[in-house]
Amino acid sequence: MMATKKLIYAATFVTALATTSCSDQFLEDKKMYKSLEDKIFTNQTQTDQYLAGIYKNAFSGLTRPDVSIAGKYENFNNLTEEAGGLTTRTKPTEELVLASECDAYIGNRLKASIENVPYTRIRDCNCLLDRIDDAGGDVSETFRQHAKGQALVLRAIQYFDLVRMYGGVPIVTKVLDADAHNESSKLPRATVTKCIEQIVKDLNQAAEYLPDSWGADDYGRFTRAAALALKSRILLVYASPIFNRDWDNSSNERWQAALEAGLTAETELTKAGYGLYGSSAKDWAEMFLMDNTPCKEVLIVQLCSPEQKMALNNGWENSIRMVSQNGGGGLAVPRELYDNFPLADGSRAVDNEGNPINGYNSTEFFMNRDPRFYRTFAFSGSLWKVDNKADTVWLYRWFYPHPTEENTLNVKYTEDNNKNSPVVVRKMSNPAALSADLGHSGIDVFEYRYAELLLNIAECYAATGNVSKCIEYLGKIRSRVGISSKNNYGLGNLSDKYQAIEACLYERRVELAYEGKRFWDIWRWLLFDGGKSDNDIVLSDKSTCEALGVKPLNSISRQGAEVYVKSGDNKVFTEDDPLWNARANVCLDPDAENFEEQQVLLRDFYRTNFNIVKLTNPMDNIGKPIYGPDGESVTGYEEANISWRSHYYIWGLPENLLNFNTWLEQTIGWMDDNNAVGTFNFQDSESLTVK
C-alpha cells in the first residue's frame, strides 16, 4: 500500500500514502469536487491518497520544531523569552485594532475551487466522513474505521487551531455546497464551549476507530494515542484563563475535565507501550535524532526528508548552525531564558525578578546547570559536533586598528560567528549533519511528546489544589534527566496551588524549549499583562501574573550581550585571533568523564580572557537612537519593553471574511469592517456536555 519512505516524507504531515507523482495528480484531480467525491472512497488506494492530500495541505509548513502548528506556521519565538526583537504585535509605537489588520488565516468564504484554508480542509474531512460508509467497493470495515479516525483527528486539529486564533467559529460537520447564496452555509460563530465540545466529540470517536500503533511502513499516521493526548492538550487550554474566567476555582469543572482526560490518556498510552524515553540527559538529547523510527515518547510526528527534491526538509538544522559550521548563523538566546534554566540540583538560578540566587553567576552561566542546559544551548568553549566530528563553538570578538584610518578600531568576530548573545540554541541538532548540505536535514519534528502529557497532568493537579501529585509528575520529568529527588526534585516547598502552577509553567519552559509551545503557555495564562489591562479589555478577574508571582512580559526588554576579548594593559590586537593558541585545549563535553573539571577550566578561561558587555543595539528596541556628546554621533539605541495589547490574545476576523459573511460578529477588542466595536465574547460560562 505504501511507497518508499523517502517519498512518504514529501507527501504528508505524518506519512505519505502514495508516490509523489501519483499524489500530485490526485490533488489536481480532487479539484473536481462533484465528479470524484462519490467514487474516491470505493478504493483503499484512492482513499489513502485523499487523506494524504489533507495531511499535506494542513501540515506541510511544519518543517522545523519551533514553528507553531496554528495559523500559518508562524514562528512565535520572538513573542516569548526564546528570542528577542520586537514585532508589530509587541512594539509600543504600534497598535492593531482594525479588521483590515487582522490575520486572514481563516479564509474568506467557501469556494468551489481548492483554497488551502482551514474550512477547505474541514470540508475534505467532512466529505470522507459523510461518504465512506456508503461508498461500497472493495474497502474493509477496519480500513474505513482507520480512515475515519484520521479524518476526525484532522478535523479536530483544524478547529482547535481556529479556536486558538479566533475564539468561537462556525461549526460545520457536513459537506456544504460551495455556493455563496446557500442559506445553510450562513452559520453564526459558535461559542468556544460548543467548539470544544465538537473537538472532544471528534477525538473521542477517533480514539475508538484508530489503532494503538501502525506497522513500520505506516509510522507517523495518527494513532489512538494521538487522539487521547490531543484531548488532554485541548481541555487544558479550555480550562486555562484565556477561556475560563473561573480558573481560580479549584473545583472548576473545566480543570476536572482536563485532569480526567490527562489521566485517561496516561493510562491508555502506558498500556500501549508509550512513555518517557531513556533515563539520562544524553538519552533525552538523542531521542530527537530518531529519524523515521518509532519512539515510545513520540505521539505526533512530522516526517521530513533529506532528499533535495522533497519539499519537507527540516530547516531547523541550518538555522541553528553557526557560520563556522556552514550554517545560517545560529539563534541567539536572551538572558531571560538561559538564566532561567535550573541549576544541577533542580533549584533556580534566578528569582522571578531575574536576580541571581543559589550562588548563580550570570557571567559564568554554564557552571553547575540542569543537564538539559548543555543539550539545549551552545556557547564559547562547548563541544558541538558536525559531520560527526568534534567542533568547539567560539562566539567572541575583539578590536584591532583600522588599516588606513587613524584612531579607528574595527571589530573581528571569531570565525565570522557574529551573535548578540553569548548563548545560542543547539537543541535537536544532529551531530552527523553534513556541513555541506545543512539545509536538507531529514530529522523528524516531534510535535507532541509524552513529556507534554505528563506536564499537562501536573498542571491540572496544581490547579485543583493537589500540590503533592503535581510535584510527583514534575519529578518524573526531572528524574529522567538525572535530577535528584532531594528537596522535591529541586522544586522546594510549593506552599500553594499558585506556586505549583508557576512551577509547571517553569518546567514547560525548560523541557519544551524551542518546540513551539512557549507562546501558547504565555497566551493561555495571559502572561503578557496578567489579563487585567487598565486601558484594554479585561480577561481575568484576578491578575494571573500577580497570582503566580511572575513578572509580566510587558514589563521586560529581552537582554543579549557581546563577548569581547579582554585588552588589559592597553594591549592592541591584530586581525588574527588573539586566543587561537590559548583556547586549543579548552572544550566542554557533557559526555566526558571529567565534565565537572572541564567546567572549572572553562570558567577560568572566561575569567582570564572575556568581558561580557551590554549590547549597543539592544535586542528589543524601536530604533530610537541615543546621541553622543556631539549631538550627532549615535552611541546606541534605546531599549523598549514588550507592549502586547490585551485584545491580541484572540485575533479579530479579517475584513474580507466579514465582507463575504456579513452575519458574523467581530471579536471584542477589534473593529468590524465598518469600524464598529466588536461584540463577540470568547469567554463564555457554559458547561461541557461532552467529555
XYZ file of C-alpha atoms in Angstrom:
691
model
C 0.000 0.000 0.000
C 2.909 2.317 0.718
C 5.606 3.830 -1.432
C 9.214 4.183 -0.304
C 9.786 6.025 2.932
C 11.701 8.842 1.232
C 8.636 9.567 -0.867
C 6.435 9.276 2.186
C 8.144 12.253 3.758
C 7.277 14.629 0.972
C 3.599 13.918 0.692
C 2.056 14.383 4.136
C 2.224 15.614 7.657
C 2.676 12.223 9.153
C 3.106 9.882 6.247
C 2.679 9.813 2.529
C 0.392 7.253 1.164
C 1.352 7.258 -2.492
C 4.220 8.251 -4.754
C 4.791 11.936 -5.271
C 3.721 11.951 -8.888
C 0.590 9.958 -8.161
C -0.300 12.096 -5.168
C 0.247 15.315 -7.078
C -2.026 14.125 -9.876
C -4.597 13.106 -7.355
C -4.568 16.544 -5.762
C -5.082 18.074 -9.171
C -7.981 15.754 -9.863
C -9.510 16.470 -6.486
C -10.325 19.986 -7.620
C -13.261 18.429 -9.465
C -15.298 18.049 -6.293
C -18.608 16.788 -7.532
C -17.357 14.403 -10.227
C -14.989 12.470 -7.992
C -16.157 12.584 -4.408
C -18.698 9.823 -4.918
C -16.062 7.479 -6.389
C -12.971 8.134 -4.309
C -13.914 6.067 -1.291
C -14.697 2.855 -3.154
C -10.988 2.095 -3.317
C -8.413 1.915 -0.491
C -5.566 3.371 -2.543
C -7.650 6.372 -3.614
C -8.885 6.920 -0.084
C -5.310 6.879 1.197
C -4.349 9.397 -1.433
C -7.268 11.573 -0.408
C -6.109 11.525 3.223
C -2.572 12.270 2.068
C -3.846 15.412 0.414
C -5.477 16.652 3.626
C -2.397 15.873 5.697
C -0.175 17.605 3.210
C -2.348 20.706 2.930
C -2.656 21.018 6.678
C 0.894 20.424 7.830
C 3.412 20.875 5.044
C 4.589 24.060 6.808
C 5.716 22.167 9.904
C 9.341 21.728 8.812
C 11.074 22.911 11.992
C 10.194 22.276 15.635
C 9.873 25.859 16.828
C 7.100 26.992 14.486
C 3.515 26.979 15.668
C 1.029 24.479 14.307
C -1.705 27.115 14.488
C -2.208 29.812 11.935
C 0.264 29.969 9.096
C 3.124 28.125 10.786
C 4.449 31.315 12.217
C 7.477 31.394 14.424
C 6.203 32.930 17.654
C 9.578 32.732 19.423
C 10.046 36.488 19.351
C 6.840 36.862 21.373
C 8.472 34.892 24.194
C 11.732 34.671 26.149
C 13.082 32.285 23.494
C 14.142 35.115 21.176
C 14.442 38.885 21.095
C 13.259 41.507 18.647
C 10.023 43.480 18.752
C 7.398 42.872 16.083
C 4.192 44.668 15.092
C 2.402 42.829 17.906
C 4.874 43.888 20.591
C 6.046 47.372 19.591
C 4.895 50.161 21.946
C 4.584 52.532 18.969
C 2.015 50.420 17.124
C -1.483 49.158 17.824
C -3.562 46.894 15.614
C -7.316 47.173 16.005
C -8.966 47.293 12.562
C -10.452 44.320 10.722
C -8.120 45.118 7.841
C -5.184 44.460 10.197
C -6.354 41.004 11.277
C -4.735 37.760 10.207
C -6.521 36.169 7.248
C -5.645 32.548 8.065
C -9.325 31.639 8.498
C -10.064 32.409 4.840
C -12.821 34.444 3.179
C -15.620 32.022 2.239
C -16.201 28.531 0.914
C -15.311 28.334 -2.748
C -15.892 25.797 -5.492
C -12.172 25.656 -6.206
C -9.391 24.461 -3.920
C -8.060 27.039 -1.480
C -5.801 25.743 1.237
C -7.514 27.285 4.261
C -8.940 25.610 7.390
C -12.525 25.344 6.196
C -11.472 23.731 2.916
C -9.557 21.126 4.891
C -12.562 20.697 7.194
C -14.746 20.195 4.119
C -12.397 17.486 2.869
C -12.637 15.714 6.228
C -16.425 16.042 6.205
C -16.578 14.578 2.729
C -14.763 11.424 3.791
C -16.804 11.092 6.985
C -20.090 11.607 5.129
C -19.491 9.174 2.301
C -17.017 6.438 3.088
C -19.512 4.149 4.838
C -21.907 4.210 1.882
C -19.344 4.220 -0.901
C -19.255 0.468 -1.402
C -16.399 -1.018 -3.346
C -13.541 -3.152 -2.078
C -12.927 -1.417 1.252
C -12.750 -3.338 4.540
C -14.542 -2.203 7.682
C -11.248 -1.915 9.545
C -9.826 0.300 6.833
C -12.935 2.517 6.944
C -12.619 2.949 10.685
C -8.963 3.841 10.442
C -9.670 6.351 7.670
C -12.497 7.943 9.644
C -10.311 8.123 12.747
C -7.600 10.014 10.882
C -10.142 12.393 9.332
C -11.668 13.094 12.743
C -8.278 13.972 14.228
C -7.506 16.183 11.239
C -10.833 17.981 11.636
C -10.310 18.384 15.383
C -6.889 19.938 14.833
C -8.294 22.433 12.333
C -10.982 23.557 14.762
C -8.503 23.766 17.624
C -6.241 25.977 15.540
C -9.186 28.214 14.684
C -10.302 28.447 18.309
C -6.798 29.366 19.477
C -6.570 32.125 16.932
C -10.137 33.429 16.724
C -12.117 32.026 19.669
C -15.532 30.656 18.695
C -16.022 29.921 14.995
C -18.818 28.417 12.847
C -19.060 24.644 13.236
C -19.512 22.707 10.003
C -19.721 18.915 10.198
C -21.429 18.196 6.846
C -20.424 18.928 3.288
C -21.932 22.244 2.197
C -22.386 23.334 -1.392
C -19.802 25.858 -2.446
C -22.445 28.461 -3.181
C -22.372 31.960 -1.798
C -26.183 32.071 -1.857
C -26.668 28.848 0.074
C -28.532 29.862 3.242
C -27.451 26.691 5.033
C -23.856 27.860 4.866
C -24.617 31.110 6.750
C -23.647 29.720 10.115
C -23.003 32.031 13.086
C -19.945 31.862 15.320
C -20.422 29.139 17.909
C -19.288 29.697 21.470
C -15.869 28.446 22.458
C -17.557 25.790 24.609
C -19.565 24.448 21.650
C -16.392 24.359 19.538
C -14.507 22.475 22.256
C -17.422 20.042 22.564
C -17.205 19.283 18.861
C -13.443 18.810 19.043
C -13.748 16.493 22.054
C -16.502 14.519 20.346
C -14.305 14.070 17.276
C -11.325 12.921 19.334
C -13.417 10.532 21.425
C -14.715 8.913 18.257
C -11.266 8.872 16.689
C -9.880 7.054 19.739
C -12.418 4.284 19.126
C -11.516 3.973 15.467
C -7.723 4.246 15.490
C -5.164 1.555 16.343
C -2.625 1.895 19.164
C 0.151 1.685 16.608
C 0.821 1.124 12.917
C 3.259 -1.066 11.073
C 6.706 0.241 10.217
C 5.664 1.453 6.762
C 2.786 3.412 8.278
C 4.788 5.052 11.049
C 3.617 8.578 11.622
C -0.100 8.202 10.999
C -2.376 9.388 13.764
C -2.940 6.745 16.407
C -5.288 6.295 19.318
C -2.523 7.794 21.438
C -2.537 10.968 19.346
C -6.300 11.395 19.777
C -6.191 10.895 23.546
C -3.173 13.163 24.014
C -4.708 15.913 21.892
C -7.832 15.766 24.038
C -5.661 16.437 27.097
C -3.981 19.429 25.409
C -7.260 20.906 24.218
C -9.105 20.577 27.533
C -6.098 22.094 29.317
C -6.370 25.153 27.078
C -10.133 25.299 27.671
C -9.563 25.289 31.449
C -6.872 27.988 31.282
C -7.590 31.691 31.994
C -7.744 32.651 28.305
C -11.164 30.994 28.079
C -12.010 30.368 31.736
C -12.714 33.358 33.996
C -13.365 30.839 36.801
C -9.809 29.472 36.513
C -9.035 30.270 40.156
C -11.708 27.891 41.436
C -10.010 24.586 42.311
C -13.346 22.791 41.855
C -13.940 24.266 38.422
C -15.345 21.553 36.160
C -13.059 22.528 33.301
C -9.935 21.710 35.328
C -11.542 18.476 36.449
C -12.323 17.503 32.847
C -8.763 18.314 31.741
C -7.321 16.263 34.615
C -9.541 13.293 33.803
C -8.557 13.466 30.131
C -4.880 13.569 31.010
C -5.054 10.635 33.415
C -7.097 8.562 30.969
C -4.570 9.260 28.239
C -1.688 8.338 30.556
C -3.309 5.014 31.494
C -4.169 4.044 27.949
C -0.865 5.171 26.480
C 1.087 3.255 29.120
C -0.847 0.100 28.215
C 0.053 0.687 24.572
C 3.775 0.981 25.353
C 4.213 4.763 25.340
C 6.230 6.605 27.984
C 9.296 8.764 28.626
C 12.283 7.770 26.524
C 15.556 6.959 28.229
C 16.949 7.640 31.682
C 19.559 10.344 31.189
C 20.051 13.760 29.638
C 22.080 12.081 26.907
C 19.119 9.837 26.081
C 16.853 12.892 26.142
C 19.026 14.652 23.564
C 19.479 11.604 21.345
C 15.733 10.986 21.320
C 15.274 13.915 18.941
C 17.610 12.260 16.440
C 15.434 9.190 15.924
C 14.646 9.514 12.245
C 11.754 7.546 10.717
C 11.950 5.219 13.699
C 9.139 4.733 16.215
C 9.943 6.256 19.593
C 7.908 5.461 22.710
C 7.759 9.167 23.663
C 6.538 10.484 20.307
C 2.771 10.847 19.955
C 2.558 13.079 16.867
C 5.436 13.407 14.423
C 6.185 15.251 11.215
C 8.362 13.126 8.952
C 10.969 15.026 6.974
C 13.269 14.033 4.147
C 16.967 14.640 3.393
C 16.252 14.464 -0.324
C 16.828 17.791 -2.093
C 13.842 17.229 -4.372
C 11.478 16.817 -1.428
C 9.541 19.753 -0.023
C 9.643 18.654 3.601
C 13.255 19.206 4.557
C 13.901 20.134 8.148
C 15.011 23.787 8.072
C 15.972 23.727 11.751
C 19.478 22.322 11.364
C 20.626 25.049 9.003
C 19.025 27.853 11.007
C 20.725 26.984 14.308
C 24.182 26.088 13.000
C 26.953 28.665 13.218
C 28.559 30.337 10.217
C 31.748 28.481 11.168
C 29.793 25.241 10.654
C 28.475 26.428 7.278
C 25.067 27.139 8.798
C 22.658 30.028 8.701
C 24.253 31.828 11.650
C 22.524 30.443 14.730
C 19.711 31.581 17.027
C 20.727 33.934 19.826
C 19.228 33.180 23.259
C 18.142 36.052 25.548
C 19.286 36.037 29.181
C 15.634 35.743 30.165
C 15.744 32.136 29.014
C 19.243 30.815 29.685
C 19.416 32.437 33.136
C 16.088 30.807 33.978
C 17.225 27.247 33.386
C 17.664 25.377 36.677
C 20.914 24.547 38.401
C 22.184 20.977 38.528
C 20.140 20.113 41.628
C 16.946 21.471 40.078
C 16.916 24.690 42.098
C 16.560 28.022 40.332
C 19.423 30.208 39.188
C 17.427 33.459 39.346
C 14.273 34.603 41.088
C 11.158 35.799 39.271
C 12.684 39.279 39.013
C 15.793 37.902 37.320
C 18.089 38.358 40.331
C 20.769 35.658 40.847
C 20.098 33.197 43.697
C 21.592 29.955 44.983
C 25.119 31.033 44.096
C 24.459 31.627 40.399
C 26.804 33.947 38.456
C 25.396 35.058 35.102
C 28.846 35.725 33.617
C 29.713 32.092 34.340
C 26.313 30.872 33.206
C 27.479 27.365 32.217
C 28.554 26.320 35.693
C 26.556 23.663 37.515
C 23.409 23.751 35.391
C 20.485 21.406 34.708
C 21.745 18.548 32.452
C 19.336 19.725 29.752
C 21.134 23.097 29.651
C 24.173 21.630 27.880
C 21.943 19.819 25.363
C 19.760 22.859 24.665
C 22.417 25.580 24.287
C 25.883 26.136 22.846
C 28.378 28.811 23.876
C 32.077 29.635 23.658
C 34.013 26.543 24.613
C 31.204 23.986 24.224
C 31.500 20.893 22.052
C 29.030 20.797 19.170
C 29.723 18.072 16.645
C 29.053 18.436 12.928
C 29.870 15.864 10.246
C 30.249 13.516 13.249
C 33.474 15.341 14.049
C 34.368 17.289 17.155
C 33.811 21.035 16.800
C 34.150 23.565 19.615
C 31.974 26.670 19.320
C 33.513 30.143 19.840
C 31.430 33.318 19.927
C 33.748 36.165 20.903
C 35.034 39.316 19.199
C 37.942 41.728 19.534
C 39.092 45.158 18.415
C 42.005 45.801 16.080
C 43.266 49.002 14.406
C 41.711 50.097 11.139
C 44.317 49.536 8.394
C 44.044 53.066 6.969
C 42.059 55.288 9.369
C 43.979 56.566 12.372
C 42.377 56.258 15.831
C 39.704 53.948 14.420
C 39.088 50.381 15.540
C 37.489 47.538 13.639
C 35.699 44.562 15.174
C 36.604 40.988 14.265
C 34.324 38.011 15.006
C 35.563 34.515 15.757
C 35.226 32.537 12.535
C 32.569 35.090 11.474
C 30.231 33.992 14.294
C 28.621 37.376 14.993
C 25.914 36.892 17.679
C 24.280 39.329 20.114
C 24.228 36.759 22.905
C 26.903 34.560 24.481
C 24.480 31.625 24.124
C 22.881 30.072 21.038
C 20.382 27.249 20.515
C 21.690 23.729 19.797
C 18.723 21.602 20.851
C 17.536 18.963 18.361
C 20.667 19.289 16.213
C 22.217 16.229 14.618
C 25.961 15.636 15.181
C 26.002 13.701 11.905
C 24.546 16.625 9.948
C 26.536 17.328 6.803
C 28.024 20.811 6.873
C 27.976 20.781 3.082
C 24.173 20.378 2.996
C 22.603 21.508 6.284
C 19.511 22.770 4.502
C 18.326 19.258 3.693
C 18.227 17.648 7.106
C 15.831 14.729 7.352
C 15.425 14.742 11.136
C 11.760 14.442 12.054
C 9.803 17.059 14.014
C 8.215 15.807 17.251
C 5.026 17.838 17.529
C 3.707 16.104 20.666
C 5.778 14.162 23.203
C 4.708 12.069 26.181
C 6.551 14.558 28.409
C 3.999 17.210 27.471
C 1.186 14.913 28.561
C 2.803 14.479 31.992
C 3.208 18.249 32.259
C -0.477 18.695 31.394
C -1.427 16.341 34.227
C 0.901 18.103 36.667
C -0.688 21.466 35.890
C -4.203 20.117 36.323
C -3.259 18.682 39.708
C -1.804 22.062 40.663
C -4.896 23.986 39.556
C -7.160 21.638 41.502
C -5.080 22.093 44.648
C -3.299 18.711 44.739
C 0.247 20.031 45.088
C 1.812 16.704 46.104
C 0.597 14.975 42.928
C 1.801 17.951 40.901
C 5.299 17.509 42.358
C 5.150 13.775 41.650
C 4.520 14.378 37.947
C 7.098 17.137 37.637
C 9.511 14.760 39.319
C 9.000 12.219 36.528
C 10.246 14.804 34.022
C 13.217 15.863 36.123
C 14.343 12.440 37.293
C 14.507 11.253 33.676
C 17.423 13.658 33.036
C 19.224 12.844 36.274
C 17.954 15.446 38.764
C 17.845 14.031 42.282
C 14.605 13.723 44.255
C 16.113 15.845 47.055
C 14.062 18.868 48.066
C 11.184 17.819 45.804
C 13.494 17.441 42.779
C 14.848 20.924 43.422
C 11.367 22.454 43.312
C 11.492 23.287 47.012
C 8.404 23.804 49.131
C 5.451 24.650 46.896
C 3.152 26.023 49.557
C 0.013 26.583 47.492
C -1.574 25.907 44.124
C -0.300 29.172 42.640
C 3.315 28.264 43.283
C 2.594 24.795 41.898
C 1.059 26.185 38.691
C 4.019 28.506 38.246
C 6.386 25.553 38.774
C 4.566 23.690 35.990
C 4.879 26.606 33.580
C 8.539 26.940 34.547
C 9.214 23.270 33.836
C 7.415 23.500 30.487
C 9.691 26.418 29.584
C 12.732 24.196 30.175
C 11.601 20.780 28.929
C 9.769 22.073 25.827
C 12.100 24.949 24.893
C 12.101 25.692 21.160
C 9.398 23.124 20.454
C 6.770 25.746 19.560
C 4.967 25.554 22.925
C 6.109 28.537 24.988
C 3.984 31.168 23.266
C 0.825 29.147 23.828
C 1.611 28.819 27.535
C 2.111 32.573 27.817
C -1.055 33.099 25.793
C -3.373 30.822 27.740
C -2.178 32.177 31.091
C -2.337 35.808 29.915
C 1.273 36.386 30.979
C 1.885 39.459 28.845
C -0.229 41.632 31.174
C -1.967 39.305 33.636
C -5.290 39.774 31.852
C -6.238 42.911 33.814
C -5.248 45.709 31.485
C -6.139 49.251 32.560
C -6.775 50.521 29.060
C -7.851 47.463 27.071
C -10.205 44.535 27.501
C -10.090 42.728 30.861
C -9.746 38.952 30.542
C -9.289 37.848 34.147
C -10.904 38.824 37.442
C -7.552 38.278 39.144
C -4.227 39.172 37.549
C -2.664 35.859 36.577
C 0.828 37.336 36.846
C 0.229 38.569 40.398
C -1.378 35.278 41.414
C 1.530 33.208 40.056
C 4.207 35.637 41.218
C 5.702 36.212 37.781
C 6.782 39.362 36.027
C 4.510 40.332 33.100
C 6.304 40.133 29.784
C 5.075 43.628 29.005
C 7.478 44.887 31.676
C 10.625 43.375 30.198
C 13.123 44.029 27.457
C 14.926 40.874 26.488
C 18.650 41.089 27.082
C 21.528 39.966 24.940
C 25.262 40.584 25.355
C 28.524 40.687 23.420
C 31.600 38.715 24.413
C 34.866 40.640 23.943
C 38.442 39.538 24.433
C 39.978 41.446 27.341
C 42.544 44.025 26.280
C 44.237 44.790 29.588
C 47.324 46.996 29.751
C 46.207 48.761 26.573
C 47.118 45.705 24.515
C 46.408 46.179 20.827
C 45.296 43.124 18.912
C 45.827 42.370 15.269
C 43.219 40.945 12.916
C 44.458 37.470 13.842
C 42.560 35.627 16.573
C 44.288 36.590 19.856
C 43.039 33.434 21.643
C 43.803 30.907 18.958
C 46.532 29.163 20.935
C 45.052 29.701 24.408
C 41.772 28.024 23.501
C 43.281 24.981 21.778
C 42.709 22.561 24.621
C 39.514 24.094 26.016
C 36.328 22.113 25.447
C 33.200 21.400 27.482
C 31.738 17.989 26.670
C 28.734 16.877 28.789
C 29.540 13.247 27.948
C 33.114 13.452 29.251
C 34.008 11.649 32.477
C 35.762 14.786 33.752
C 32.883 17.108 32.840
C 32.964 18.933 36.178
C 36.703 19.555 35.805
C 36.072 20.872 32.299
C 33.553 23.349 33.704
C 36.159 24.730 36.094
C 38.762 25.031 33.326
C 36.276 26.832 31.081
C 35.276 29.134 33.931
C 38.921 30.071 34.461
C 39.310 30.662 30.719
C 36.325 33.042 30.753
C 37.672 34.901 33.794
C 41.057 35.351 32.170
C 40.049 36.213 28.642
C 36.473 37.523 28.324
C 34.394 40.575 29.100
C 30.645 40.142 28.622
C 29.174 43.579 27.903
C 25.757 45.107 27.279
C 24.581 45.415 23.686
C 24.997 48.760 21.952
C 21.904 47.930 19.934
C 19.520 46.173 22.361
C 17.604 43.078 21.316
C 14.343 44.933 21.981
C 14.319 48.468 20.631
C 12.239 50.654 18.347
C 15.179 52.202 16.516
C 15.287 55.358 18.643
C 18.939 56.487 18.669
C 20.986 57.672 21.627
C 23.308 60.514 20.612
C 26.784 61.182 21.927
C 28.094 64.433 23.435
C 28.456 65.970 19.984
C 24.732 65.601 19.427
C 25.306 63.912 16.078
C 27.054 60.575 16.523
C 24.831 57.649 17.519
C 26.202 55.771 20.526
C 23.408 53.244 20.802
C 19.676 52.691 20.752
C 17.075 52.926 23.475
C 15.671 49.751 24.902
C 11.930 49.240 24.598
C 9.747 46.918 26.634
C 7.381 44.409 25.083
C 3.974 46.052 24.629
C 1.372 43.385 23.864
C -2.260 44.582 23.782
C -4.926 42.567 25.601
C -7.112 42.189 22.538
C -4.257 40.460 20.693
C -4.795 37.285 22.737
C -7.696 36.406 20.422
C -7.443 37.687 16.883
C -10.268 39.529 15.194
C -11.924 38.347 11.980
C -10.319 39.866 8.862
C -12.115 42.439 6.759
C -12.622 40.270 3.660
C -14.202 37.499 5.719
C -16.631 39.953 7.295
C -17.476 41.398 3.867
C -18.277 37.968 2.418
C -20.057 36.751 5.567
C -21.994 39.753 6.863
C -23.849 37.764 9.546
C -20.656 37.086 11.519
C -19.884 39.103 14.668
C -16.487 40.701 15.141
C -14.431 39.789 18.237
C -14.433 42.119 21.242
C -11.470 44.484 21.216
C -11.460 44.717 17.426
C -13.347 46.807 14.865
C -15.551 45.303 12.188
C -15.363 46.294 8.525
C -17.458 49.396 9.317
C -15.176 50.342 12.247
C -17.835 49.409 14.770
C -16.712 47.829 18.049
C -16.722 44.024 18.067
C -19.288 42.219 20.220
C -18.360 38.520 20.164
C -17.192 37.376 23.611
C -14.982 34.273 23.562
C -15.115 33.822 27.362
C -18.431 32.046 27.861
C -19.515 30.398 31.115
C -21.150 27.350 29.525
C -20.555 23.803 30.688
C -19.352 20.942 28.512
C -21.953 18.323 27.696
C -19.378 16.001 26.106
C -16.237 14.925 27.963
